PDB file of C-alpha atoms in Angstrom:
ATOM      1  CA  GLY A   1     114.877   3.720 -29.291  1.00  0.00           C
ATOM      2  CA  ILE A   2     118.270   2.462 -28.258  1.00  0.00           C
ATOM      3  CA  GLN A   3     120.356   1.012 -31.209  1.00  0.00           C
ATOM      4  CA  VAL A   4     122.983  -1.772 -30.688  1.00  0.00           C
ATOM      5  CA  GLU A   5     125.541  -2.607 -33.191  1.00  0.00           C
ATOM      6  CA  GLN A   6     128.051  -5.440 -33.241  1.00  0.00           C
ATOM      7  CA  SER A   7     131.191  -5.845 -35.265  1.00  0.00           C
ATOM      8  CA  PRO A   8     132.543  -7.590 -37.164  1.00  0.00           C
ATOM      9  CA  PRO A   9     129.568  -9.286 -38.477  1.00  0.00           C
ATOM     10  CA  ASP A  10     131.473 -12.367 -39.376  1.00  0.00           C
ATOM     11  CA  LEU A  11     134.989 -13.676 -38.229  1.00  0.00           C
ATOM     12  CA  ILE A  12     136.769 -16.767 -39.330  1.00  0.00           C
ATOM     13  CA  LEU A  13     139.905 -17.651 -37.417  1.00  0.00           C
ATOM     14  CA  GLN A  14     142.261 -20.629 -36.867  1.00  0.00           C
ATOM     15  CA  GLU A  15     142.244 -22.512 -33.732  1.00  0.00           C
ATOM     16  CA  GLY A  16     144.354 -21.132 -31.324  1.00  0.00           C
ATOM     17  CA  ALA A  17     144.080 -17.520 -32.395  1.00  0.00           C
ATOM     18  CA  ASN A  18     142.609 -14.595 -30.186  1.00  0.00           C
ATOM     19  CA  SER A  19     139.584 -12.444 -31.152  1.00  0.00           C
ATOM     20  CA  THR A  20     137.915  -9.327 -30.041  1.00  0.00           C
ATOM     21  CA  LEU A  21     134.229  -8.576 -30.574  1.00  0.00           C
ATOM     22  CA  ARG A  22     132.786  -5.234 -30.243  1.00  0.00           C
ATOM     23  CA  CYS A  23     129.418  -3.894 -29.131  1.00  0.00           C
ATOM     24  CA  ASN A  24     128.360  -0.281 -29.529  1.00  0.00           C
ATOM     25  CA  PHE A  25     125.250   1.253 -28.052  1.00  0.00           C
ATOM     26  CA  SER A  26     123.305   4.508 -28.758  1.00  0.00           C
ATOM     27  CA  ASP A  27     122.399   5.448 -25.098  1.00  0.00           C
ATOM     28  CA  SER A  28     123.078   4.764 -21.587  1.00  0.00           C
ATOM     29  CA  VAL A  29     122.291   1.415 -20.209  1.00  0.00           C
ATOM     30  CA  ASN A  30     122.354  -0.129 -16.836  1.00  0.00           C
ATOM     31  CA  ASN A  31     122.452  -3.790 -18.082  1.00  0.00           C
ATOM     32  CA  LEU A  32     124.481  -5.386 -20.653  1.00  0.00           C
ATOM     33  CA  GLN A  33     124.937  -9.066 -21.519  1.00  0.00           C
ATOM     34  CA  TRP A  34     126.946 -11.154 -23.793  1.00  0.00           C
ATOM     35  CA  PHE A  35     125.481 -14.496 -25.117  1.00  0.00           C
ATOM     36  CA  HIS A  36     126.816 -17.258 -27.130  1.00  0.00           C
ATOM     37  CA  GLN A  37     124.299 -19.233 -29.368  1.00  0.00           C
ATOM     38  CA  ASN A  38     125.886 -22.526 -30.220  1.00  0.00           C
ATOM     39  CA  PRO A  39     125.032 -24.265 -33.633  1.00  0.00           C
ATOM     40  CA  TRP A  40     121.880 -25.962 -32.047  1.00  0.00           C
ATOM     41  CA  GLY A  41     120.395 -22.642 -31.311  1.00  0.00           C
ATOM     42  CA  GLN A  42     120.954 -22.558 -27.563  1.00  0.00           C
ATOM     43  CA  LEU A  43     121.874 -19.324 -26.035  1.00  0.00           C
ATOM     44  CA  ILE A  44     124.158 -19.360 -23.156  1.00  0.00           C
ATOM     45  CA  ASN A  45     124.702 -16.335 -20.856  1.00  0.00           C
ATOM     46  CA  LEU A  46     128.471 -15.431 -20.786  1.00  0.00           C
ATOM     47  CA  PHE A  47     128.600 -12.177 -19.062  1.00  0.00           C
ATOM     48  CA  TYR A  48     126.529  -9.832 -17.179  1.00  0.00           C
ATOM     49  CA  ILE A  49     128.623  -6.747 -17.346  1.00  0.00           C
ATOM     50  CA  PRO A  50     127.055  -3.173 -17.331  1.00  0.00           C
ATOM     51  CA  SER A  51     130.478  -1.766 -16.413  1.00  0.00           C
ATOM     52  CA  GLY A  52     133.989  -2.815 -15.721  1.00  0.00           C
ATOM     53  CA  THR A  53     135.827  -5.828 -16.551  1.00  0.00           C
ATOM     54  CA  LYS A  54     135.182  -9.645 -16.086  1.00  0.00           C
ATOM     55  CA  GLN A  55     136.980 -12.855 -16.845  1.00  0.00           C
ATOM     56  CA  ASN A  56     136.069 -16.487 -17.117  1.00  0.00           C
ATOM     57  CA  GLY A  57     138.684 -18.806 -18.298  1.00  0.00           C
ATOM     58  CA  ARG A  58     139.517 -17.952 -21.890  1.00  0.00           C
ATOM     59  CA  LEU A  59     136.932 -15.391 -22.132  1.00  0.00           C
ATOM     60  CA  SER A  60     136.801 -11.901 -20.919  1.00  0.00           C
ATOM     61  CA  ALA A  61     134.580  -8.742 -21.226  1.00  0.00           C
ATOM     62  CA  THR A  62     135.011  -5.033 -20.821  1.00  0.00           C
ATOM     63  CA  THR A  63     132.319  -2.507 -20.714  1.00  0.00           C
ATOM     64  CA  VAL A  64     133.106   1.234 -20.902  1.00  0.00           C
ATOM     65  CA  ALA A  65     129.423   2.595 -20.238  1.00  0.00           C
ATOM     66  CA  THR A  66     130.732   6.384 -20.505  1.00  0.00           C
ATOM     67  CA  GLU A  67     131.751   5.697 -23.967  1.00  0.00           C
ATOM     68  CA  ARG A  68     128.937   3.323 -24.941  1.00  0.00           C
ATOM     69  CA  TYR A  69     130.740   0.121 -25.904  1.00  0.00           C
ATOM     70  CA  SER A  70     131.688  -3.333 -24.655  1.00  0.00           C
ATOM     71  CA  LEU A  71     134.317  -5.718 -26.030  1.00  0.00           C
ATOM     72  CA  LEU A  72     134.426  -9.448 -25.638  1.00  0.00           C
ATOM     73  CA  TYR A  73     137.784 -11.263 -25.753  1.00  0.00           C
ATOM     74  CA  ILE A  74     138.386 -14.842 -26.594  1.00  0.00           C
ATOM     75  CA  SER A  75     141.827 -16.012 -26.210  1.00  0.00           C
ATOM     76  CA  SER A  76     143.231 -19.414 -27.743  1.00  0.00           C
ATOM     77  CA  SER A  77     140.170 -20.085 -29.637  1.00  0.00           C
ATOM     78  CA  GLN A  78     138.747 -23.573 -29.887  1.00  0.00           C
ATOM     79  CA  THR A  79     136.479 -25.122 -32.459  1.00  0.00           C
ATOM     80  CA  THR A  80     133.642 -25.400 -29.626  1.00  0.00           C
ATOM     81  CA  ASP A  81     133.807 -21.470 -29.603  1.00  0.00           C
ATOM     82  CA  SER A  82     132.123 -21.336 -33.088  1.00  0.00           C
ATOM     83  CA  GLY A  83     128.681 -19.850 -33.097  1.00  0.00           C
ATOM     84  CA  VAL A  84     126.989 -16.466 -32.867  1.00  0.00           C
ATOM     85  CA  TYR A  85     127.809 -14.048 -30.232  1.00  0.00           C
ATOM     86  CA  PHE A  86     125.116 -11.446 -29.192  1.00  0.00           C
ATOM     87  CA  CYS A  87     125.418  -8.366 -27.174  1.00  0.00           C
ATOM     88  CA  ALA A  88     122.103  -7.408 -25.375  1.00  0.00           C
ATOM     89  CA  VAL A  89     121.270  -4.269 -23.530  1.00  0.00           C
ATOM     90  CA  ARG A  90     118.188  -3.153 -21.585  1.00  0.00           C
ATOM     91  CA  ALA A  91     116.303  -0.089 -23.123  1.00  0.00           C
ATOM     92  CA  GLY A  92     115.718   1.881 -19.892  1.00  0.00           C
ATOM     93  CA  TYR A  93     116.445   1.843 -16.205  1.00  0.00           C
ATOM     94  CA  SER A  94     113.547  -0.171 -14.935  1.00  0.00           C
ATOM     95  CA  SER A  95     114.083  -3.808 -14.463  1.00  0.00           C
ATOM     96  CA  ALA A  96     110.750  -4.216 -16.480  1.00  0.00           C
ATOM     97  CA  SER A  97     112.330  -2.678 -19.604  1.00  0.00           C
ATOM     98  CA  LYS A  98     112.986  -4.693 -22.529  1.00  0.00           C
ATOM     99  CA  ILE A  99     116.307  -6.369 -23.475  1.00  0.00           C
ATOM    100  CA  ILE A 100     117.461  -5.313 -27.131  1.00  0.00           C
ATOM    101  CA  PHE A 101     119.753  -7.778 -29.063  1.00  0.00           C
ATOM    102  CA  GLY A 102     122.621  -6.516 -31.369  1.00  0.00           C
ATOM    103  CA  SER A 103     122.769  -8.214 -34.846  1.00  0.00           C
ATOM    104  CA  GLY A 104     125.527 -10.551 -33.631  1.00  0.00           C
ATOM    105  CA  THR A 105     129.002 -11.598 -34.806  1.00  0.00           C
ATOM    106  CA  ARG A 106     129.231 -15.091 -36.331  1.00  0.00           C
ATOM    107  CA  LEU A 107     132.570 -16.582 -35.328  1.00  0.00           C
ATOM    108  CA  SER A 108     133.856 -19.621 -37.086  1.00  0.00           C
ATOM    109  CA  ILE A 109     136.952 -21.312 -35.562  1.00  0.00           C
ATOM    110  CA  ARG A 110     138.803 -23.761 -38.185  1.00  0.00           C
ATOM    111  CA  PRO A 111     140.811 -26.685 -36.964  1.00  0.00           C
TER     112      PRO A 111
ATOM    113  CA  SER B   1     120.115 -19.079 -12.204  1.00  0.00           C
ATOM    114  CA  ALA B   2     117.057 -20.370 -13.872  1.00  0.00           C
ATOM    115  CA  VAL B   3     116.521 -23.545 -16.053  1.00  0.00           C
ATOM    116  CA  ILE B   4     113.970 -23.074 -18.752  1.00  0.00           C
ATOM    117  CA  SER B   5     112.266 -25.930 -20.649  1.00  0.00           C
ATOM    118  CA  GLN B   6     110.621 -25.476 -23.914  1.00  0.00           C
ATOM    119  CA  LYS B   7     108.618 -27.730 -26.081  1.00  0.00           C
ATOM    120  CA  PRO B   8     108.129 -28.748 -28.723  1.00  0.00           C
ATOM    121  CA  SER B   9     111.839 -28.135 -29.681  1.00  0.00           C
ATOM    122  CA  ARG B  10     111.266 -28.788 -33.297  1.00  0.00           C
ATOM    123  CA  ASP B  11     108.243 -29.178 -35.373  1.00  0.00           C
ATOM    124  CA  ILE B  12     107.097 -29.162 -39.159  1.00  0.00           C
ATOM    125  CA  CYS B  13     103.513 -27.392 -39.270  1.00  0.00           C
ATOM    126  CA  GLN B  14     101.319 -27.212 -42.352  1.00  0.00           C
ATOM    127  CA  ARG B  15     100.276 -23.825 -43.558  1.00  0.00           C
ATOM    128  CA  GLY B  16      97.019 -22.411 -41.866  1.00  0.00           C
ATOM    129  CA  THR B  17      97.339 -24.313 -38.594  1.00  0.00           C
ATOM    130  CA  SER B  18      98.324 -23.167 -35.266  1.00  0.00           C
ATOM    131  CA  LEU B  19     100.951 -24.382 -32.833  1.00  0.00           C
ATOM    132  CA  THR B  20     101.251 -23.674 -29.092  1.00  0.00           C
ATOM    133  CA  ILE B  21     104.748 -23.603 -27.534  1.00  0.00           C
ATOM    134  CA  GLN B  22     105.138 -24.188 -23.859  1.00  0.00           C
ATOM    135  CA  CYS B  23     107.664 -22.816 -21.476  1.00  0.00           C
ATOM    136  CA  GLN B  24     108.447 -23.990 -17.960  1.00  0.00           C
ATOM    137  CA  VAL B  25     110.868 -22.322 -15.503  1.00  0.00           C
ATOM    138  CA  ASP B  26     112.276 -24.231 -12.472  1.00  0.00           C
ATOM    139  CA  SER B  27     111.993 -21.182 -10.332  1.00  0.00           C
ATOM    140  CA  GLN B  28     109.537 -18.425  -9.654  1.00  0.00           C
ATOM    141  CA  VAL B  29     110.769 -15.450 -12.017  1.00  0.00           C
ATOM    142  CA  THR B  30     109.703 -11.795 -12.136  1.00  0.00           C
ATOM    143  CA  MET B  31     109.548 -11.429 -16.029  1.00  0.00           C
ATOM    144  CA  MET B  32     109.163 -13.874 -18.900  1.00  0.00           C
ATOM    145  CA  PHE B  33     109.632 -12.848 -22.627  1.00  0.00           C
ATOM    146  CA  TRP B  34     109.014 -14.416 -25.954  1.00  0.00           C
ATOM    147  CA  TYR B  35     111.442 -13.895 -28.814  1.00  0.00           C
ATOM    148  CA  ARG B  36     111.664 -14.652 -32.549  1.00  0.00           C
ATOM    149  CA  GLN B  37     114.665 -15.508 -34.413  1.00  0.00           C
ATOM    150  CA  GLN B  38     114.249 -15.663 -38.075  1.00  0.00           C
ATOM    151  CA  PRO B  39     116.813 -17.521 -40.124  1.00  0.00           C
ATOM    152  CA  GLY B  40     120.307 -15.992 -39.949  1.00  0.00           C
ATOM    153  CA  GLN B  41     118.961 -12.991 -37.986  1.00  0.00           C
ATOM    154  CA  SER B  42     119.034 -11.510 -34.626  1.00  0.00           C
ATOM    155  CA  LEU B  43     116.437 -12.109 -31.763  1.00  0.00           C
ATOM    156  CA  THR B  44     113.284  -9.820 -31.940  1.00  0.00           C
ATOM    157  CA  LEU B  45     111.084  -9.388 -28.915  1.00  0.00           C
ATOM    158  CA  ILE B  46     107.528 -10.524 -29.476  1.00  0.00           C
ATOM    159  CA  ALA B  47     106.095  -9.707 -26.331  1.00  0.00           C
ATOM    160  CA  THR B  48     106.493  -9.556 -22.412  1.00  0.00           C
ATOM    161  CA  ALA B  49     104.180 -12.434 -20.870  1.00  0.00           C
ATOM    162  CA  ASN B  50     102.460 -10.765 -17.843  1.00  0.00           C
ATOM    163  CA  GLN B  51     101.302 -13.065 -15.049  1.00  0.00           C
ATOM    164  CA  GLY B  52      97.529 -13.182 -14.839  1.00  0.00           C
ATOM    165  CA  SER B  53      96.985 -10.433 -17.423  1.00  0.00           C
ATOM    166  CA  GLU B  54      97.257  -9.744 -21.252  1.00  0.00           C
ATOM    167  CA  ALA B  55     100.865  -9.847 -22.545  1.00  0.00           C
ATOM    168  CA  THR B  56     102.472  -6.467 -23.650  1.00  0.00           C
ATOM    169  CA  TYR B  57     103.232  -6.703 -27.387  1.00  0.00           C
ATOM    170  CA  GLU B  58     105.951  -5.017 -29.369  1.00  0.00           C
ATOM    171  CA  SER B  59     105.298  -3.021 -32.542  1.00  0.00           C
ATOM    172  CA  GLY B  60     104.656  -5.492 -35.278  1.00  0.00           C
ATOM    173  CA  PHE B  61     103.181  -8.300 -33.173  1.00  0.00           C
ATOM    174  CA  VAL B  62      99.590  -8.641 -32.483  1.00  0.00           C
ATOM    175  CA  ILE B  63      97.428 -10.672 -29.912  1.00  0.00           C
ATOM    176  CA  ASP B  64      95.513 -12.358 -32.513  1.00  0.00           C
ATOM    177  CA  LYS B  65      98.642 -13.811 -34.392  1.00  0.00           C
ATOM    178  CA  PHE B  66     100.691 -14.400 -31.276  1.00  0.00           C
ATOM    179  CA  PRO B  67      98.260 -15.388 -28.294  1.00  0.00           C
ATOM    180  CA  ILE B  68     100.277 -15.739 -24.978  1.00  0.00           C
ATOM    181  CA  SER B  69      99.318 -16.778 -21.586  1.00  0.00           C
ATOM    182  CA  ARG B  70     101.014 -16.786 -18.267  1.00  0.00           C
ATOM    183  CA  PRO B  71      98.838 -18.309 -15.622  1.00  0.00           C
ATOM    184  CA  ASN B  72     101.443 -18.434 -12.961  1.00  0.00           C
ATOM    185  CA  LEU B  73     105.036 -17.378 -12.096  1.00  0.00           C
ATOM    186  CA  THR B  74     106.790 -20.290 -13.728  1.00  0.00           C
ATOM    187  CA  PHE B  75     104.770 -21.281 -16.857  1.00  0.00           C
ATOM    188  CA  SER B  76     103.658 -19.419 -20.284  1.00  0.00           C
ATOM    189  CA  THR B  77     102.692 -20.414 -23.644  1.00  0.00           C
ATOM    190  CA  LEU B  78     102.941 -18.715 -27.045  1.00  0.00           C
ATOM    191  CA  THR B  79     100.576 -19.659 -29.757  1.00  0.00           C
ATOM    192  CA  VAL B  80     101.436 -19.079 -33.507  1.00  0.00           C
ATOM    193  CA  SER B  81      98.218 -18.873 -35.208  1.00  0.00           C
ATOM    194  CA  ASN B  82      97.293 -19.428 -38.850  1.00  0.00           C
ATOM    195  CA  MET B  83     100.930 -20.172 -39.904  1.00  0.00           C
ATOM    196  CA  SER B  84     102.572 -19.196 -43.124  1.00  0.00           C
ATOM    197  CA  PRO B  85     105.996 -20.137 -44.272  1.00  0.00           C
ATOM    198  CA  GLU B  86     107.219 -16.598 -43.235  1.00  0.00           C
ATOM    199  CA  ASP B  87     106.613 -17.689 -39.529  1.00  0.00           C
ATOM    200  CA  SER B  88     109.257 -20.364 -40.018  1.00  0.00           C
ATOM    201  CA  SER B  89     111.729 -19.410 -36.973  1.00  0.00           C
ATOM    202  CA  ILE B  90     113.099 -20.293 -33.802  1.00  0.00           C
ATOM    203  CA  TYR B  91     110.930 -19.187 -30.883  1.00  0.00           C
ATOM    204  CA  LEU B  92     112.514 -18.598 -27.672  1.00  0.00           C
ATOM    205  CA  CYS B  93     111.336 -18.273 -24.097  1.00  0.00           C
ATOM    206  CA  SER B  94     113.367 -16.277 -21.707  1.00  0.00           C
ATOM    207  CA  ALA B  95     113.056 -15.373 -17.950  1.00  0.00           C
ATOM    208  CA  GLN B  96     114.459 -12.606 -16.025  1.00  0.00           C
ATOM    209  CA  GLY B  97     116.187 -13.614 -12.576  1.00  0.00           C
ATOM    210  CA  ALA B  98     115.015 -12.446  -9.284  1.00  0.00           C
ATOM    211  CA  ALA B  99     117.975  -9.918  -8.997  1.00  0.00           C
ATOM    212  CA  GLY B 100     116.463  -8.403 -12.224  1.00  0.00           C
ATOM    213  CA  ASN B 101     119.730  -8.218 -14.176  1.00  0.00           C
ATOM    214  CA  THR B 102     120.496 -11.615 -16.076  1.00  0.00           C
ATOM    215  CA  ILE B 103     118.003 -13.177 -18.310  1.00  0.00           C
ATOM    216  CA  TYR B 104     118.090 -16.760 -19.268  1.00  0.00           C
ATOM    217  CA  PHE B 105     116.691 -18.545 -22.434  1.00  0.00           C
ATOM    218  CA  GLY B 106     115.047 -21.984 -23.119  1.00  0.00           C
ATOM    219  CA  GLU B 107     116.550 -24.199 -25.889  1.00  0.00           C
ATOM    220  CA  GLY B 108     114.294 -22.704 -28.308  1.00  0.00           C
ATOM    221  CA  SER B 109     111.436 -24.181 -30.683  1.00  0.00           C
ATOM    222  CA  TRP B 110     112.545 -24.554 -34.292  1.00  0.00           C
ATOM    223  CA  LEU B 111     109.331 -24.170 -36.421  1.00  0.00           C
ATOM    224  CA  THR B 112     109.368 -24.998 -40.127  1.00  0.00           C
ATOM    225  CA  VAL B 113     105.911 -24.054 -41.969  1.00  0.00           C
ATOM    226  CA  VAL B 114     105.434 -25.953 -45.177  1.00  0.00           C
TER     227      VAL B 114
END
């Protein structure tokens, strides 16, 4: 089955720093999403980005589908950005195919 | 977007008992899923909840342990049966939007089995 790998596994930064999170996937996908899981466990959908680039405030994401990777950029980090960031891809082209999650990047922003 | 409500949000359960988690979506959705997240781990798909028929389980998960119902397009339940401490996890309900791309999650149900 499709493999989803995220790096780095852990990242500790000072408030105000920028960061780049990476997601590699082993097969072609037509659905890729980035999620943020806050310390209370809530999963928030950040981007639906099967290809191209999107921006939302301090966050942006780029997916290069032909090279099977996606990047999540966080600029001017704030303590509220702390949590775990997951990349998730659809295994297959049918909308009924299951969504597979990467192992996540745990981000800690220090004040 | 879809708003998903789960309950209970948190519970402490005795070994050997069963607990049913409810998931309510505020709009009709095509697909509903149940995930498990063990402490410090990523999300693992348990099953796809099919409306009006038996759920489709992933490898390693069986109906006797995790019976699932989905009587209509907006509601599903997951039961964790005969619980052991290894079942202590966050259980998350998710739903796929009508467009078939974005998926949304409930707040999760944090279960601790003692």
